Coordinates of C-alpha atoms in Angstrom, one line a residue:
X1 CA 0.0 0.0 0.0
X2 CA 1.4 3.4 -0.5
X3 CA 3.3 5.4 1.9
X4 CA 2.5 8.7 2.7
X5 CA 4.3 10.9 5.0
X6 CA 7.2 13.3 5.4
X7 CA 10.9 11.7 5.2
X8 CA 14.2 13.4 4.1
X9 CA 13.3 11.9 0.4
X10 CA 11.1 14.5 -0.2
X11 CA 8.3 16.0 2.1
X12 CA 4.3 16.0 1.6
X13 CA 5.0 13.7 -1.4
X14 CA 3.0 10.3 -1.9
X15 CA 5.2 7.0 -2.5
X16 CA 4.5 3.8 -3.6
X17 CA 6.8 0.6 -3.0
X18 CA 7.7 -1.5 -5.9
X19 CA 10.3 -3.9 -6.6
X20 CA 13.1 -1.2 -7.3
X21 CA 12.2 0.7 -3.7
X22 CA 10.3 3.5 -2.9
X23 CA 9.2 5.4 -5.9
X24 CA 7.4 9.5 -5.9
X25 CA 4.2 9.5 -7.2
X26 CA 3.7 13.1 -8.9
X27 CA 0.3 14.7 -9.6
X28 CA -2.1 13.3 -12.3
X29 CA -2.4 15.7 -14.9
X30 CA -4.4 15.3 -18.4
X31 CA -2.4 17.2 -20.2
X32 CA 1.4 15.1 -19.1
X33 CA -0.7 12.2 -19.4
X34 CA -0.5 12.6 -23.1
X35 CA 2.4 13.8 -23.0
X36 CA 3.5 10.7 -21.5
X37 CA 1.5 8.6 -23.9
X38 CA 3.4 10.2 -27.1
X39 CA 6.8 9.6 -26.1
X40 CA 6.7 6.2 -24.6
X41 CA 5.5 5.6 -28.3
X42 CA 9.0 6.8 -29.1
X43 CA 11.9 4.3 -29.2
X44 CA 14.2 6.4 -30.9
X45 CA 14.1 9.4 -31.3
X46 CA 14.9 11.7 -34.9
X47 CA 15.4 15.7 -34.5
X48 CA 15.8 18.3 -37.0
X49 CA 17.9 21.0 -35.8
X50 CA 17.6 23.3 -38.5
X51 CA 18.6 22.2 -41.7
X52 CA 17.9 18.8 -43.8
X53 CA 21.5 18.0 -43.7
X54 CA 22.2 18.3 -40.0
X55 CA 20.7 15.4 -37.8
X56 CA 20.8 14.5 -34.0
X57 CA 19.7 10.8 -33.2
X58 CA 18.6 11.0 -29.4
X59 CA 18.8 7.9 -27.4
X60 CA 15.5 6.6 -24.9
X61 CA 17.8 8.4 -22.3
X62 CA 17.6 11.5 -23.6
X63 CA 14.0 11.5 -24.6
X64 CA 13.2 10.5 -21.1
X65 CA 15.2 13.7 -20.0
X66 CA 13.5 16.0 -22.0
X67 CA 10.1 14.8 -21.1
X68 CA 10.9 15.0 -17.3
X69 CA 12.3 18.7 -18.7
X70 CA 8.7 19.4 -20.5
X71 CA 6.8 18.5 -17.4
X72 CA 9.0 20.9 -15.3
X73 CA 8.5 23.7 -17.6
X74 CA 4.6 22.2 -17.7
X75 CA 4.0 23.1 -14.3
X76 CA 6.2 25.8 -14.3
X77 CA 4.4 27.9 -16.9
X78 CA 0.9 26.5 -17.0
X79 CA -0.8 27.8 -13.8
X80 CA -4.1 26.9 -14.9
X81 CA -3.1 22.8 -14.8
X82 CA -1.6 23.3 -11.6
X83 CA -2.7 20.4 -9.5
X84 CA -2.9 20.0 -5.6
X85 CA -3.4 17.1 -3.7
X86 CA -7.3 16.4 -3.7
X87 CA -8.3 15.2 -0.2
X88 CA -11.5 15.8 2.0
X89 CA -9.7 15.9 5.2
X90 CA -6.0 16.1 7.1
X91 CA -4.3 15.1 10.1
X92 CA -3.1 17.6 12.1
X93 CA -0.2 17.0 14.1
X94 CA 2.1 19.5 15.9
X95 CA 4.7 17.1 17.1
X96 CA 7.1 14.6 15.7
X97 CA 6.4 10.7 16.3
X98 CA 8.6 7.8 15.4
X99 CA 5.8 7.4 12.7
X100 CA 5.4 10.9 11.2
X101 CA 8.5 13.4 10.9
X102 CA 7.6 17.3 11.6
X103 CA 4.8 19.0 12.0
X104 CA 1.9 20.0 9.9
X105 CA 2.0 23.5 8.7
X106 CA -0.8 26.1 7.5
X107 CA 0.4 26.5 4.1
X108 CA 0.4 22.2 4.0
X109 CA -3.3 21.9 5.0
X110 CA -4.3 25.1 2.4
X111 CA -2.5 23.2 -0.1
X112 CA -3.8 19.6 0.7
X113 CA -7.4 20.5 1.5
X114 CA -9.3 20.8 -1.8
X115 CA -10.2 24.4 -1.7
X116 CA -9.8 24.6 -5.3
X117 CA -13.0 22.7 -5.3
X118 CA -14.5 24.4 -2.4
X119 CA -15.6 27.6 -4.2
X120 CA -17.5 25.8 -6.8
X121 CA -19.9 25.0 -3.5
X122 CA -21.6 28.0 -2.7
X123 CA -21.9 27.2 0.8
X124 CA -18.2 27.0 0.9
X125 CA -17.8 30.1 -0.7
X126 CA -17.5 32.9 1.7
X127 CA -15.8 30.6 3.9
X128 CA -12.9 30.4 1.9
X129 CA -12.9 33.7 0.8
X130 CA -13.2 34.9 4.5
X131 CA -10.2 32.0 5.0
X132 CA -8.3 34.0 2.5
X133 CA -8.9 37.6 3.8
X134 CA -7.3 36.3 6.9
X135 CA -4.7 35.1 5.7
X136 CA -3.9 38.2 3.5
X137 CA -3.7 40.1 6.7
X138 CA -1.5 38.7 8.8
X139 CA -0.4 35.2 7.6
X140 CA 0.8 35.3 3.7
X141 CA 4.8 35.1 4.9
X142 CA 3.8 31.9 6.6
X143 CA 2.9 30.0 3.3
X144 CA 5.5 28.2 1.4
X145 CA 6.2 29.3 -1.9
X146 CA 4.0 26.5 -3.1
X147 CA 1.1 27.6 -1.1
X148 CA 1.2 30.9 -2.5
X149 CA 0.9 30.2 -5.5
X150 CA -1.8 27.9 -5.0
X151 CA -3.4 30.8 -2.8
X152 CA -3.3 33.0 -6.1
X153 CA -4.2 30.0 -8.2
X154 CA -7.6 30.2 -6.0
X155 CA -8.0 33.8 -6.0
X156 CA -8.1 34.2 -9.8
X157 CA -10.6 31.2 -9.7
X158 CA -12.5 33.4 -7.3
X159 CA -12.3 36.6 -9.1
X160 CA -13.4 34.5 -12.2
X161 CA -16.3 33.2 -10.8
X162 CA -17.5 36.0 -9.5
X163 CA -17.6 38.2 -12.8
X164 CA -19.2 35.3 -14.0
X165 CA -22.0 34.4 -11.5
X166 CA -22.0 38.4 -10.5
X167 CA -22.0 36.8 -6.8
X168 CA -21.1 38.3 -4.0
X169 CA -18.8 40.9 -5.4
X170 CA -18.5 43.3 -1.7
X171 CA -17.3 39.9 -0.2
X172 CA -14.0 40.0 -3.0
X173 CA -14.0 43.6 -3.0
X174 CA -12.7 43.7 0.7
X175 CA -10.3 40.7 0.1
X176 CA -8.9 42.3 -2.9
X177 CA -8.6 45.6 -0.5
X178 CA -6.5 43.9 2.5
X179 CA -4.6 41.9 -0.3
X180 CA -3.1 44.8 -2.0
X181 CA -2.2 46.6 1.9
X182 CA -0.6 43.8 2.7
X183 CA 1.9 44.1 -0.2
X184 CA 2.4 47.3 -0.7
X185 CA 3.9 46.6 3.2
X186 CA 5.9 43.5 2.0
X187 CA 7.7 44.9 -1.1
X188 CA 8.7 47.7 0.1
X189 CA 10.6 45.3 2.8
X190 CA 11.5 42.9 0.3
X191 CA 15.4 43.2 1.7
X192 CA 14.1 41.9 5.3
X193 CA 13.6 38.8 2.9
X194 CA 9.7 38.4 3.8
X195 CA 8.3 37.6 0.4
X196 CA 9.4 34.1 -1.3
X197 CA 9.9 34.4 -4.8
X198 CA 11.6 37.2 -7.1
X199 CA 10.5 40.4 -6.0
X200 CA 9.2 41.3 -10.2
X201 CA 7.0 38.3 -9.4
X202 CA 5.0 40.0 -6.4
X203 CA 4.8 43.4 -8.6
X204 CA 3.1 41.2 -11.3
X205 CA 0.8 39.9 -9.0
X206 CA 0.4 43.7 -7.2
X207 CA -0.5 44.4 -10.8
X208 CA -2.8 41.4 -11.7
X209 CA -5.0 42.8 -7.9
X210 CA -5.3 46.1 -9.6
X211 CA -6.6 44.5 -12.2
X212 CA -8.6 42.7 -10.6
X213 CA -10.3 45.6 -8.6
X214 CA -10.9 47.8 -11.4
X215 CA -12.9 44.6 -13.6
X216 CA -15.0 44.1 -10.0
X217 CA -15.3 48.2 -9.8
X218 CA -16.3 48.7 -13.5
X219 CA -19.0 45.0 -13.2
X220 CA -22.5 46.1 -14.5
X221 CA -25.1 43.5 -13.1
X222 CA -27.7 41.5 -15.2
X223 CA -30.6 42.6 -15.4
X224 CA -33.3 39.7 -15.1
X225 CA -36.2 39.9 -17.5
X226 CA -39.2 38.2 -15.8
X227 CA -42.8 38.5 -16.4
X228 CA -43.5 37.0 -13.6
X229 CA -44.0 37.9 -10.0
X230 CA -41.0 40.4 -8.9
X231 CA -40.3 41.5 -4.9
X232 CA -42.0 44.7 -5.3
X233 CA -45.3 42.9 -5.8
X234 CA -44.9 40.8 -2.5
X235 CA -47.4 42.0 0.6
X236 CA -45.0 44.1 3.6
X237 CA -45.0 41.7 5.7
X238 CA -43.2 39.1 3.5
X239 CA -40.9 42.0 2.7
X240 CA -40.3 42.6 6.4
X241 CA -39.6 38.9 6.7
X242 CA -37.2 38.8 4.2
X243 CA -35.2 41.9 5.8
X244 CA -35.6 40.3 9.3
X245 CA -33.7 37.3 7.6
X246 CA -30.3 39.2 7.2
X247 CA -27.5 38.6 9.1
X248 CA -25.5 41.4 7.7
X249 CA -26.2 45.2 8.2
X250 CA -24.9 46.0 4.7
X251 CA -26.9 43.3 2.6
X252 CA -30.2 45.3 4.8
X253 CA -28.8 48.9 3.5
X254 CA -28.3 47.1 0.2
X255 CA -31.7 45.8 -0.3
X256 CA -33.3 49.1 1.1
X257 CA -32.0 50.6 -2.0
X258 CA -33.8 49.2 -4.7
X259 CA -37.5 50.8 -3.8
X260 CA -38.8 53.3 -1.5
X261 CA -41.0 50.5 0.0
X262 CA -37.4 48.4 1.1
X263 CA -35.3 51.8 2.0
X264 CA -38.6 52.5 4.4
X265 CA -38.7 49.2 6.0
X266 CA -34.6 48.8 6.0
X267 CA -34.8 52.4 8.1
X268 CA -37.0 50.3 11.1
X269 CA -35.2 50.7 14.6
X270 CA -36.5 47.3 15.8
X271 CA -35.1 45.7 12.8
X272 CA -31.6 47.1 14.1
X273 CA -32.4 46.2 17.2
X274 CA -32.7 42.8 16.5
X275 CA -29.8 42.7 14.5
X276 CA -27.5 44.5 17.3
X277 CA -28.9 41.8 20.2
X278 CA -27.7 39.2 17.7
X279 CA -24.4 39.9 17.3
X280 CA -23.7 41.4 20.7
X281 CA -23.7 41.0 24.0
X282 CA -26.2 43.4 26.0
X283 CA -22.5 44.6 28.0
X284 CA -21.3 46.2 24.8
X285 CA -24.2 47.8 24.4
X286 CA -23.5 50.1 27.5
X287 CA -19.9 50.6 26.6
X288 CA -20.9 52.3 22.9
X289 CA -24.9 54.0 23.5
X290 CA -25.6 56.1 20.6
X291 CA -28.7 58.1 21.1
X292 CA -30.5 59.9 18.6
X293 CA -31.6 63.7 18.8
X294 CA -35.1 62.5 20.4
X295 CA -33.3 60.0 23.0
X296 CA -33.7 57.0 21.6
X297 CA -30.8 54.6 20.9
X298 CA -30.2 55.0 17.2
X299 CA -29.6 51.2 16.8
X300 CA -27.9 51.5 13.6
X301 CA -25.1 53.7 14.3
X302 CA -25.2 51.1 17.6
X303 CA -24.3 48.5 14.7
X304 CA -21.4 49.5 12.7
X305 CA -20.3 51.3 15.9
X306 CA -19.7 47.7 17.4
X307 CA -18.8 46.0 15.0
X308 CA -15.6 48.1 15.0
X309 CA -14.7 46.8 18.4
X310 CA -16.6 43.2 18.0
X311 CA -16.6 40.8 15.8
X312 CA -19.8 40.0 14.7
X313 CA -21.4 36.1 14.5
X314 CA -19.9 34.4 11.4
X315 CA -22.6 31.9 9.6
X316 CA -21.5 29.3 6.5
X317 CA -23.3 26.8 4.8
X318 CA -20.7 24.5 5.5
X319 CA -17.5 24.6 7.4
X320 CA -14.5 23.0 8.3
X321 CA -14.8 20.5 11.3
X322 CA -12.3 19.5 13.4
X323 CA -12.4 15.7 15.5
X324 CA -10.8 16.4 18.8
X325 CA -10.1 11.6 18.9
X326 CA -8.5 11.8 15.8
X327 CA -6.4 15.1 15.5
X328 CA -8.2 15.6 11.7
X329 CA -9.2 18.2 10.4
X330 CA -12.2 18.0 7.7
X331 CA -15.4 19.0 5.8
X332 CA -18.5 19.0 8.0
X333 CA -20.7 17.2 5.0
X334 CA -18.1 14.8 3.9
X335 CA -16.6 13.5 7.2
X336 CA -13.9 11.4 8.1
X337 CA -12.7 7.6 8.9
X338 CA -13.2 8.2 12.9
X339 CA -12.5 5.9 15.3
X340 CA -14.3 7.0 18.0
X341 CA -17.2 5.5 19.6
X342 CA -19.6 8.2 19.1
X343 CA -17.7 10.5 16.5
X344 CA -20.5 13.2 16.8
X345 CA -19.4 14.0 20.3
X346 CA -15.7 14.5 19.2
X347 CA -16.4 17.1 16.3
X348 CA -15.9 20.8 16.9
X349 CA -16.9 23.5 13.8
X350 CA -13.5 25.3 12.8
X351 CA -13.9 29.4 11.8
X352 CA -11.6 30.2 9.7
X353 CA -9.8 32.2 12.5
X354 CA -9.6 29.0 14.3
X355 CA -8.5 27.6 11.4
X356 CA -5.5 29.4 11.7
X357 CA -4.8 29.3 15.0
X358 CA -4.3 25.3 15.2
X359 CA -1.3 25.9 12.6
X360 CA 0.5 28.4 15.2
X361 CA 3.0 27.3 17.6

């Protein structure tokens, strides 16, 4: 069966004993797999350099190193076929063992945990978006070299899906934002040796962000053509419903904008209320009052006013659980091979703050 774990050979690789030894299996890609397929078909190999007359005959050999030469420059230069390990779940573990070697790091479980495939879930989404904000702030230097490129690799996926779906484009706005801070700071102290890579590369991708902010700034939604019922025609209490719904004080100032009807009902001081005793706890309301010129707490100033000193309640569709028998770390609707007795009783939901904070020592 195949051995996977981190040795002096190589580590994070995945090996496979055969009757030569250990041998490094390297990431299935389509596109090396033919490859592959058309020069195993070559035995030996006949290459014009130039002219008719002058002819190279290439042994096997060489072939062989010129395809392990294509696949280099393969990954090298094709980011779009770049391919990550695939896997549901990770075992995190902070110590060595005589069985596993090291310690599992943040950029290893961004890289090994298939968040590639996460943002195609939409209950995923603005989990790993919010996983990615965080990690713009404070952890990017962290990240092997490898993980940041697979960071970007998921951003431009991101970005892409976005201007596609037109879906949640505040959410990558404010990622984009923090992003671009964070390396303006790093280049200009590129000579404290912070970034890892060639410092033209980081301008490039500086460059690619502005971009990438001015396609999101300049995105012109679609508008739907229906015939058919719209939310202007529902009754105001279904409206109100809706409103009371939100979780987020800007998607409520959002949706007051599109009639007078919404604005009016976005403007109610219970709905704030309701919204403020959600979030926060009733002590932080006496630390921050904000009454209005008639007295009354103005409950929506009360809002943003805390939530520059609180955080507020984070809610996903599906997150990142973590089982406390096994040491793993995995996706709430997929699970994991547990051991346990009664596994439900092990799992613990993982923010992406906490997510972060099991790879620091």
């Amino acid at each position: 069966m195949p051995f996977l774990g981190q040795d002096w050979r190589s580590p994070g690789w995945r090996w496979v004993k055969t009757e030569d030894g250990w041998k490094r299996c390297e990431p299935f890609s389509p596109a090396l797999e033919d490859e592959r397929n058309q020069l195993n078909n070559i035995g030996h190999a006949v290459i014009i350099t130039g002219d008719d007359e002058d002819e190279e005959i290439y042994s096997t050999e060489d072939c062989e190193f010129a395809a392990k030469k294509r696949k280099k420059d393969h990954f090298r230069n094709n980011t779009d076929s770049q391919c990550f390990y695939r896997e549901k779940w990770i075992y995190v573990h902070k110590e060595s063992t005589r069985e596993r070697h090291g310690y599992c790091t943040l950029g290893e479980a961004f890289n090994r945990l298939d968040f590639s495939s996460a943002i195609q879930d939409i209950r995923r989404f603005n989990y790993v978006v919010k996983l990615l904000q965080l990690i713009a702030k404070s952890q990017l230097t962290s990240l092997s070299g490898a993980a940041q490129k697979n960071y970007f690799n998921i951003l431009d996926k991101i970005v892409r899906k976005v201007m596609e779906d037109q879906y949640n484009p505040r959410l990558i706005k404010d990622l984009l934002q923090d992003l671009s801070s964070t390396l303006c700071i790093l280049i200009r102290g590129v000579g404290k040796s912070v970034l890892v890579g060639n410092i033209n590369i980081w301008i490039c991708r500086l460059e690619t962000i502005l971009l990438w902010q001015q396609q999101l700034k300049n995105l012109q939604m679609n508008k739907q053509v229906n015939n058919g019922l719209t939310l202007s025609d529902l009754p105001l209490h279904m409206l109100n419903n809706i409103l009371y719904r939100f979780s987020d004080g800007w998607d409520i100032i959002t949706l007051g904008q599109v009639t007078p009807t919404l604005y009016m009902l976005s403007e109610d001081r219970q709905l704030w209320k309701k919204l403020c005793q959600y979030h926060f706890a009733e002590k932080q309301f006496c630390r921050h009052l904000m009454p209005s010129e008639k007295g009354h707490i103005d409950w929506k100033l009360m809002y943003f006013a805390l939530q520059k000193y609180y955080p507020v309640k984070e809610q996903y569709g599906d997150t990142l659980h973590f089982c406390r028998h096994c040491s793993i770390l995995f996706w709430k609707d997929t699970g994991h091979p547990c051991t346990a007795s009664d596994p439900d009783t092990c799992f613990m939901p993982v923010s992406p703050q906490h997510f972060i904070d099991l790879f620091k020592f």
